[in-house]
Short mmCIF file of C-alpha atoms and ligand atoms in Angstrom, two decimals:
data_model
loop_
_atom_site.label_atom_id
_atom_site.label_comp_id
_atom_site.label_asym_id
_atom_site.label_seq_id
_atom_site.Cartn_x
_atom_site.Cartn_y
_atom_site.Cartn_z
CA UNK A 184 41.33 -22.30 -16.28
CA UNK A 185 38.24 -24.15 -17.04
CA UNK A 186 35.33 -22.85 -19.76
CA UNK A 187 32.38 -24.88 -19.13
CA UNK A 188 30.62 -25.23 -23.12
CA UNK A 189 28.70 -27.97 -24.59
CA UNK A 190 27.96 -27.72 -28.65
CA UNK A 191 24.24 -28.78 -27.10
CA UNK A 192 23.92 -24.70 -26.68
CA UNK A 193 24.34 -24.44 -30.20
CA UNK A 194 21.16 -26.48 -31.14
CA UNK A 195 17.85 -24.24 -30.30
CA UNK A 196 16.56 -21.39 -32.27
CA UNK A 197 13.96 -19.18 -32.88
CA UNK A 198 13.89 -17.95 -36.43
CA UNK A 199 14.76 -13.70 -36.67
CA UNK A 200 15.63 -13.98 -32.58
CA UNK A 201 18.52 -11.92 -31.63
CA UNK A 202 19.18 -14.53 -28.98
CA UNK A 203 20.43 -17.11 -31.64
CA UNK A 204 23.30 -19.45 -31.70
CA UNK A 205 25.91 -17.12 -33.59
CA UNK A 206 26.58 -15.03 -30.92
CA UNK A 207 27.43 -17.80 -28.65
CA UNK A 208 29.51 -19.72 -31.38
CA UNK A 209 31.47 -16.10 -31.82
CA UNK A 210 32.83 -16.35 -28.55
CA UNK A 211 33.46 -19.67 -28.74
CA UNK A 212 35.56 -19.98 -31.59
CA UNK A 213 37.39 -16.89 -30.71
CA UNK A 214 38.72 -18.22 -27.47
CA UNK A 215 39.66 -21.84 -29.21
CA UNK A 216 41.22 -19.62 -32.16
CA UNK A 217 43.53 -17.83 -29.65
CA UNK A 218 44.20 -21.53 -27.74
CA UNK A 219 42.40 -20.41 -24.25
CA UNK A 220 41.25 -22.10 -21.49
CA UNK A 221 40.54 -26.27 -20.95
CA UNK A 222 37.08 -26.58 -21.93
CA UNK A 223 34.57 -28.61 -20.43
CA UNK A 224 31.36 -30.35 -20.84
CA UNK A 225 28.73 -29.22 -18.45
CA UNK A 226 26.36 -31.51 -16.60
CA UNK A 227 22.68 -30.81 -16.18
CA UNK A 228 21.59 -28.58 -12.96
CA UNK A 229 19.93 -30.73 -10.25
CA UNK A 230 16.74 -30.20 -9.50
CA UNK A 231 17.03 -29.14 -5.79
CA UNK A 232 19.65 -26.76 -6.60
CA UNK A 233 17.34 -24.89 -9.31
CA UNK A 234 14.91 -24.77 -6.53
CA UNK A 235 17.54 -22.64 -4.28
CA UNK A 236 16.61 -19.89 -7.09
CA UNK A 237 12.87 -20.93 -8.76
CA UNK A 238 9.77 -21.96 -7.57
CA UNK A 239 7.91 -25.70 -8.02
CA UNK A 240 5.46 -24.36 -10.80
CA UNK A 241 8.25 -22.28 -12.96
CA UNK A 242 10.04 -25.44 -13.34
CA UNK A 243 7.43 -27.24 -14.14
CA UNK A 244 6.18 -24.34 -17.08
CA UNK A 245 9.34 -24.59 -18.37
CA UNK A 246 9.66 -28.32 -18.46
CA UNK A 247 5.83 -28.76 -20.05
CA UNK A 248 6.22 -25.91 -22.31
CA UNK A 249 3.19 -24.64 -21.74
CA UNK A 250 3.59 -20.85 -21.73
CA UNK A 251 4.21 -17.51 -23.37
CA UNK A 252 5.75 -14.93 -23.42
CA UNK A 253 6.57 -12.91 -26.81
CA UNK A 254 10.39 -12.49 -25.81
CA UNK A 255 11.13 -16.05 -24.39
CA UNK A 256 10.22 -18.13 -27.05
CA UNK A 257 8.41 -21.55 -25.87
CA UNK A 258 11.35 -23.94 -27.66
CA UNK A 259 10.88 -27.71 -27.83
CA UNK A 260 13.74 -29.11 -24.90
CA UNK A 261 13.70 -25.58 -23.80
CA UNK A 262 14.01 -26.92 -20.07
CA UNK A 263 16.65 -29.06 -21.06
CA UNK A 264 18.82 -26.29 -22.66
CA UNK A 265 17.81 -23.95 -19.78
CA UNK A 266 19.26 -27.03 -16.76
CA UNK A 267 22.41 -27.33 -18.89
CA UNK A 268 23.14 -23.65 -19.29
CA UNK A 269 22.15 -23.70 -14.86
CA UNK A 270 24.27 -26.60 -14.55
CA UNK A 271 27.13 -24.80 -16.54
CA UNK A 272 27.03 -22.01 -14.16
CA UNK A 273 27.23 -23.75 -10.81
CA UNK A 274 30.30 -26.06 -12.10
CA UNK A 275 32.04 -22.52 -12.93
CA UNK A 276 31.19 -21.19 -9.72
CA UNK A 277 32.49 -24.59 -7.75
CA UNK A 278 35.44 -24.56 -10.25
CA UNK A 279 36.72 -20.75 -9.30
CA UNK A 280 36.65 -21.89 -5.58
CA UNK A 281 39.01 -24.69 -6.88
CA UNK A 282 41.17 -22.70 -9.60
CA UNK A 283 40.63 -18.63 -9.21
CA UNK A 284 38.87 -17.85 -12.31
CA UNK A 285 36.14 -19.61 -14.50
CA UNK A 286 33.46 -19.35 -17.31
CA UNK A 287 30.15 -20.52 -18.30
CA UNK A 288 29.65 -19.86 -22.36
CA UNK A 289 26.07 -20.97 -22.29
CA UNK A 290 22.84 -20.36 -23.76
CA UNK A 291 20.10 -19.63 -22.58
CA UNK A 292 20.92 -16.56 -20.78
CA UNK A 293 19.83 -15.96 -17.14
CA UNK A 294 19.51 -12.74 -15.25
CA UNK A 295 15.82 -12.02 -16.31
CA UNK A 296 14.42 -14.74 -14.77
CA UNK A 297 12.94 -14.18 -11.69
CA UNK A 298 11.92 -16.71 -8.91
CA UNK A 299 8.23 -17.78 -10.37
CA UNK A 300 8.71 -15.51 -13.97
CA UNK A 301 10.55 -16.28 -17.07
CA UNK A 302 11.37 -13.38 -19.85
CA UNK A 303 13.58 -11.29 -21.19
CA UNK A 304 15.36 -14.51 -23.57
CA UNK A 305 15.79 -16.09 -19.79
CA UNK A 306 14.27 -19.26 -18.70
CA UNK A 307 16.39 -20.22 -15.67
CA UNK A 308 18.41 -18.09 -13.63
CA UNK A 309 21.89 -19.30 -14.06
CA UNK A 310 23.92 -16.83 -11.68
CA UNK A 311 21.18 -16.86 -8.68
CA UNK A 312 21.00 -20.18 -8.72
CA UNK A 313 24.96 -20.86 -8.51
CA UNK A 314 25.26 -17.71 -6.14
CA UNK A 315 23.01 -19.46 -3.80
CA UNK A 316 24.74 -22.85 -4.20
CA UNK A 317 27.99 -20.91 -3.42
CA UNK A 318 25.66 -20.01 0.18
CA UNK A 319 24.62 -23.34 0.83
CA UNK A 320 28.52 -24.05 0.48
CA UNK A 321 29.13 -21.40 2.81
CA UNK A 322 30.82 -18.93 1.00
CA UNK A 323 29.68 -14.69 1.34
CA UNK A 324 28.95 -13.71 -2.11
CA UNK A 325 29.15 -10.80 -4.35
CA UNK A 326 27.10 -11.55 -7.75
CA UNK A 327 28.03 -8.11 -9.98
CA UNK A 328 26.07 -7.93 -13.22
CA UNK A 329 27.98 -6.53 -16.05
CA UNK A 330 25.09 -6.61 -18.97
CA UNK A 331 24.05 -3.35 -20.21
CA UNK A 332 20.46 -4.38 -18.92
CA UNK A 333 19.54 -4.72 -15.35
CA UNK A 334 18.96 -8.19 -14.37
CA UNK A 335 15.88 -7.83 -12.83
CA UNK A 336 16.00 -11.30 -11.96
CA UNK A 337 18.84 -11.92 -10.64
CA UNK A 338 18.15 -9.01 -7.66
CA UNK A 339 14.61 -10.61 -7.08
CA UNK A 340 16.04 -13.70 -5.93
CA UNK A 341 18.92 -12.46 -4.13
CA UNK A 342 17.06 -9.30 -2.66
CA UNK A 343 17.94 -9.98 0.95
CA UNK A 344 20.30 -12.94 1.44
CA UNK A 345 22.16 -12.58 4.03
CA UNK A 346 26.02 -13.48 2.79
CA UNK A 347 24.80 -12.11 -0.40
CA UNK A 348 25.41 -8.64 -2.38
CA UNK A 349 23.96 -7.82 -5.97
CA UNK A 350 25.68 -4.91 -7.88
CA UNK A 351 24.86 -3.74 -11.29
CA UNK A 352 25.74 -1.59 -13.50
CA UNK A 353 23.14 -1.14 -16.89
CA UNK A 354 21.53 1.23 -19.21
CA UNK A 355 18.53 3.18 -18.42
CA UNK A 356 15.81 3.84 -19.78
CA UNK A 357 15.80 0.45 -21.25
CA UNK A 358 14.47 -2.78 -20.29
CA UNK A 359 13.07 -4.59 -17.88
CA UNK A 360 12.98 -0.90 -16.81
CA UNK A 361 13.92 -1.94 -13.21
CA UNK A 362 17.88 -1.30 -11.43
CA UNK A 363 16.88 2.76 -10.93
CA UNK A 364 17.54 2.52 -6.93
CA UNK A 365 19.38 0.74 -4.59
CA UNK A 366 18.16 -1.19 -1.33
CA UNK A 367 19.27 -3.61 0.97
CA UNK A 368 21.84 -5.84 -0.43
CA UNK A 369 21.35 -4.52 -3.65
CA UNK A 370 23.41 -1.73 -5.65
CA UNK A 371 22.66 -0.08 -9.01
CA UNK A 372 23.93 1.83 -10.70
CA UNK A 373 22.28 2.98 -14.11
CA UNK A 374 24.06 4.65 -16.69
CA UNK A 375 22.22 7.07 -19.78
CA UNK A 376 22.61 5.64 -23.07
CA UNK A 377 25.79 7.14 -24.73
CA UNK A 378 28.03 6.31 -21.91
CA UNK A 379 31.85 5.78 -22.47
CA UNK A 380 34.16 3.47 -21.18
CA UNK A 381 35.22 6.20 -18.70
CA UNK A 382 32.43 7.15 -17.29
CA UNK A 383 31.14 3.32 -17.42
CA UNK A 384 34.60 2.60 -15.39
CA UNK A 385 34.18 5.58 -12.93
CA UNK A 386 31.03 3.33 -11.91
CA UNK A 387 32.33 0.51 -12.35
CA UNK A 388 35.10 1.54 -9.40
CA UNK A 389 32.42 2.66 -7.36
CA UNK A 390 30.69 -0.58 -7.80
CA UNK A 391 33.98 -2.37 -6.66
CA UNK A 392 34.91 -0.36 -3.70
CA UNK A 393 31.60 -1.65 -2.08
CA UNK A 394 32.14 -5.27 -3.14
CA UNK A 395 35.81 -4.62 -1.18
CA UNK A 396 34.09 -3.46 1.34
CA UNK A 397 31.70 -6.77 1.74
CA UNK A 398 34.88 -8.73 1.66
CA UNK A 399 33.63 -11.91 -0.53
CA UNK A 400 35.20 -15.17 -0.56
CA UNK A 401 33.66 -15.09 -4.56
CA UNK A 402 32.37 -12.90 -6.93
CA UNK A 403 30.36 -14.01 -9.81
CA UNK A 404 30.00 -11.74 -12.79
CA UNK A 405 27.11 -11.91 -15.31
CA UNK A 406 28.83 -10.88 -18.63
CA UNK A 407 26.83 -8.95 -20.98
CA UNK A 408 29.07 -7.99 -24.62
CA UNK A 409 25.72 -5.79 -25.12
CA UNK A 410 27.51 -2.90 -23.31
CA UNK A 411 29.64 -2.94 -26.65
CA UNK A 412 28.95 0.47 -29.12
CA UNK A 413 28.14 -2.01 -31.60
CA UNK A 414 25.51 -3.74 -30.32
CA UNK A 415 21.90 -3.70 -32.18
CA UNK A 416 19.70 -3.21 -28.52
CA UNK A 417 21.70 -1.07 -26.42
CA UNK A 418 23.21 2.56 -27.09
CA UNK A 419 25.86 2.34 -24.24
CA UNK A 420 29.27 2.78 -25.95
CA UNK A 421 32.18 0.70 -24.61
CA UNK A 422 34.97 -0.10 -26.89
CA UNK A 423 37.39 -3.30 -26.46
CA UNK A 424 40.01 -1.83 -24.73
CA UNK A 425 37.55 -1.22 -21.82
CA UNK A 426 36.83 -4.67 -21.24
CA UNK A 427 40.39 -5.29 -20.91
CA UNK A 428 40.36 -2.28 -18.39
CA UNK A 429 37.26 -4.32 -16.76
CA UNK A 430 38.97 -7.20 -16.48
CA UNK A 431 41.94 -5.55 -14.82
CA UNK A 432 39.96 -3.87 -12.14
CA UNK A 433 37.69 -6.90 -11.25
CA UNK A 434 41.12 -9.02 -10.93
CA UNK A 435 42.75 -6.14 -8.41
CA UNK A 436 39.98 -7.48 -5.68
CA UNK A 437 42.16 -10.99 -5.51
CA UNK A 438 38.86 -13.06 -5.37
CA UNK A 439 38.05 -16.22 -6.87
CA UNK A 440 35.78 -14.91 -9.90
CA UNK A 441 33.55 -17.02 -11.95
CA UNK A 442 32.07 -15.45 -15.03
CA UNK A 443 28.96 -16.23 -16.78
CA UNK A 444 27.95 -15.24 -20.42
CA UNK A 445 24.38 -13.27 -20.51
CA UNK A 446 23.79 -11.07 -23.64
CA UNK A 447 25.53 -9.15 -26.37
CA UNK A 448 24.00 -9.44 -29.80
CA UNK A 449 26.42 -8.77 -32.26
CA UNK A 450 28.50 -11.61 -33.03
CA UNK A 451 31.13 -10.06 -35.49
CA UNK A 452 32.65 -8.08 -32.25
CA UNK A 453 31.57 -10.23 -29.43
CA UNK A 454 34.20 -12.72 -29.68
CA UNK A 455 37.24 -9.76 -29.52
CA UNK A 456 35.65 -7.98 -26.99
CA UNK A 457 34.81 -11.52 -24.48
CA UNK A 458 38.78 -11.72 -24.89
CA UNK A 459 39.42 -8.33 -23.76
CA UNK A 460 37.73 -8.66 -20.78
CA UNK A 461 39.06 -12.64 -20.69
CA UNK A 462 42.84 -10.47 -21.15
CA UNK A 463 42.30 -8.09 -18.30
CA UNK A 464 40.83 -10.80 -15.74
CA UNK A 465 43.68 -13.11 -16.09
CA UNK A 466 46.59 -11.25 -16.82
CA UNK A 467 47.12 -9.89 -13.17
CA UNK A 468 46.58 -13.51 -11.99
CA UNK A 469 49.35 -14.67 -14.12
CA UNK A 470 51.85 -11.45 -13.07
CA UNK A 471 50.46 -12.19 -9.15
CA UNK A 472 51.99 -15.94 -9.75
CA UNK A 473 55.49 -15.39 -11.22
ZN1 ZN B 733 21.45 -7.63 -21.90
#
């Protein structure tokens, strides 16, 4: 099972941001404690292929760093952290067609960048961009967004794909403030702050039911750890042992999943809880084998 990590996602930071490289390393070193996966050095996103998600002039904002926004901090190499983290997500997606299940532990996040926009600690949008790769490859797609805040960008660029689906399940009222209806391809389903694992995985059922239902030949799952009760920006209230349950459920549909890291900003329980969900995911794929 392949991780797809460079140490370059380690080097950007923006003094006091909770987007820094501690919560990153947390997972990181958890998974390489406990001896998982074969990880790999990503290479750069393409060009054309970011264009399947962005348009001409956001790429070339990001790339000039010439902009502002007081969330998404204008970072000298920004664009080049922000291709790497792209690039890390479309080799997980092409490397779950290949092997079943993958990850992308990179930084920058993704999901709140829209096609022209940039914001929310998001620069490039990892997952739209290798969800649409996986179309140009020919493959139906189910993209389901696990952070606790609705990636607003993510459903902007994949708002009616055909082949496509976008399902997500996040806290509201919080930001963007989007992800309060569903329409067309897209499903969400927003959850009041307080909510428990089982009430988070009575949605989360109803989220997969329709993704069975669309029959995918790959489902790509933006990871957000900020659906954990500890975490500093969110007041939803899962626990570890839900993310194992998570896991489970997700690996019941007998896709190809690919699994990309977005937020979660508190690094002392991140690592436990990515390993829960890690636990869950590939456990049944092991049992399906033997
Ligand atoms: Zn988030």
């Amino acid at each position: 099972m392949k991780i797809f990590y460079s140490d370059e996602f380690l080097k950007y930071r923006e003094a006091g941001h909770p987007e820094a490289p501690e919560r990153l390393r947390a997972v990181v070193e958890y998974l390489k404690r406990k001896g998982i996966g074969q990880f790999e050095e990503p290479e750069s996103c393409a060009e054309d292929l970011i264009l399947l998600g962005h348009s001409p002039d956001l790429i070339a904002m990001v790339k000039s760093e010439q902009f502002f926004d007081p969330d998404t901090p204008c970072l000298p190499n920004i664009y080049h952290f922000a291709a790497l983290a792209c690039g890390a997500g479309v080799q997980a997606m092409e490397a779950a067609l290949a092997d079943g299940v993958s990850f992308s532990l990179a930084r920058p996040p993704g999901h709140h960048a829209g096609r022209k926009t940039l914001g929310g600690f998001c620069y490039l949008n990892n997952m739209a961009v290798a969800a649409l790769q996986a179309r140009q490859l020919g493959k139906k797609v189910a993209v389901l967004d696990l952070d606790g805040h609705h990636g607003n960008g993510t459903e902007e660029i994949l708002r009616g794909k055909e082949g496509l689906i976008y399902l997500s399940l996040h806290q509201v009222p919080a930001y963007p403030g989007t992800g309060l209806y569903s329409f067309e391809n897209c499903y969400n389903f927003p959850l009041p702050p307080g909510t428990t694992g089982d009430k988070y995985l009575t949605a989360l059922k109803k989220a997969l039911e329709v993704i069975d239902k669309f029959s995918p030949e790959i489902i790509g799952v933006s990871l957000g750890l900020d659906t954990h009760e500890q975490d500093p920006l969110l007041a939803l209230c899962l626990k570890d042992p839900d993310y194992k349950k998570i896991g489970l459920n997700l690996a019941q549909l007998n896709k190809p999943v690919f699994v990309i890291f977005e937020g979660g900003y508190h690094p002392q329980t991140i690592g436990h809880a990515f390993y829960c969900f890690w636990k869950g995911l590939t456990e049944k794929k092991v049992e399906k084998h033997d």
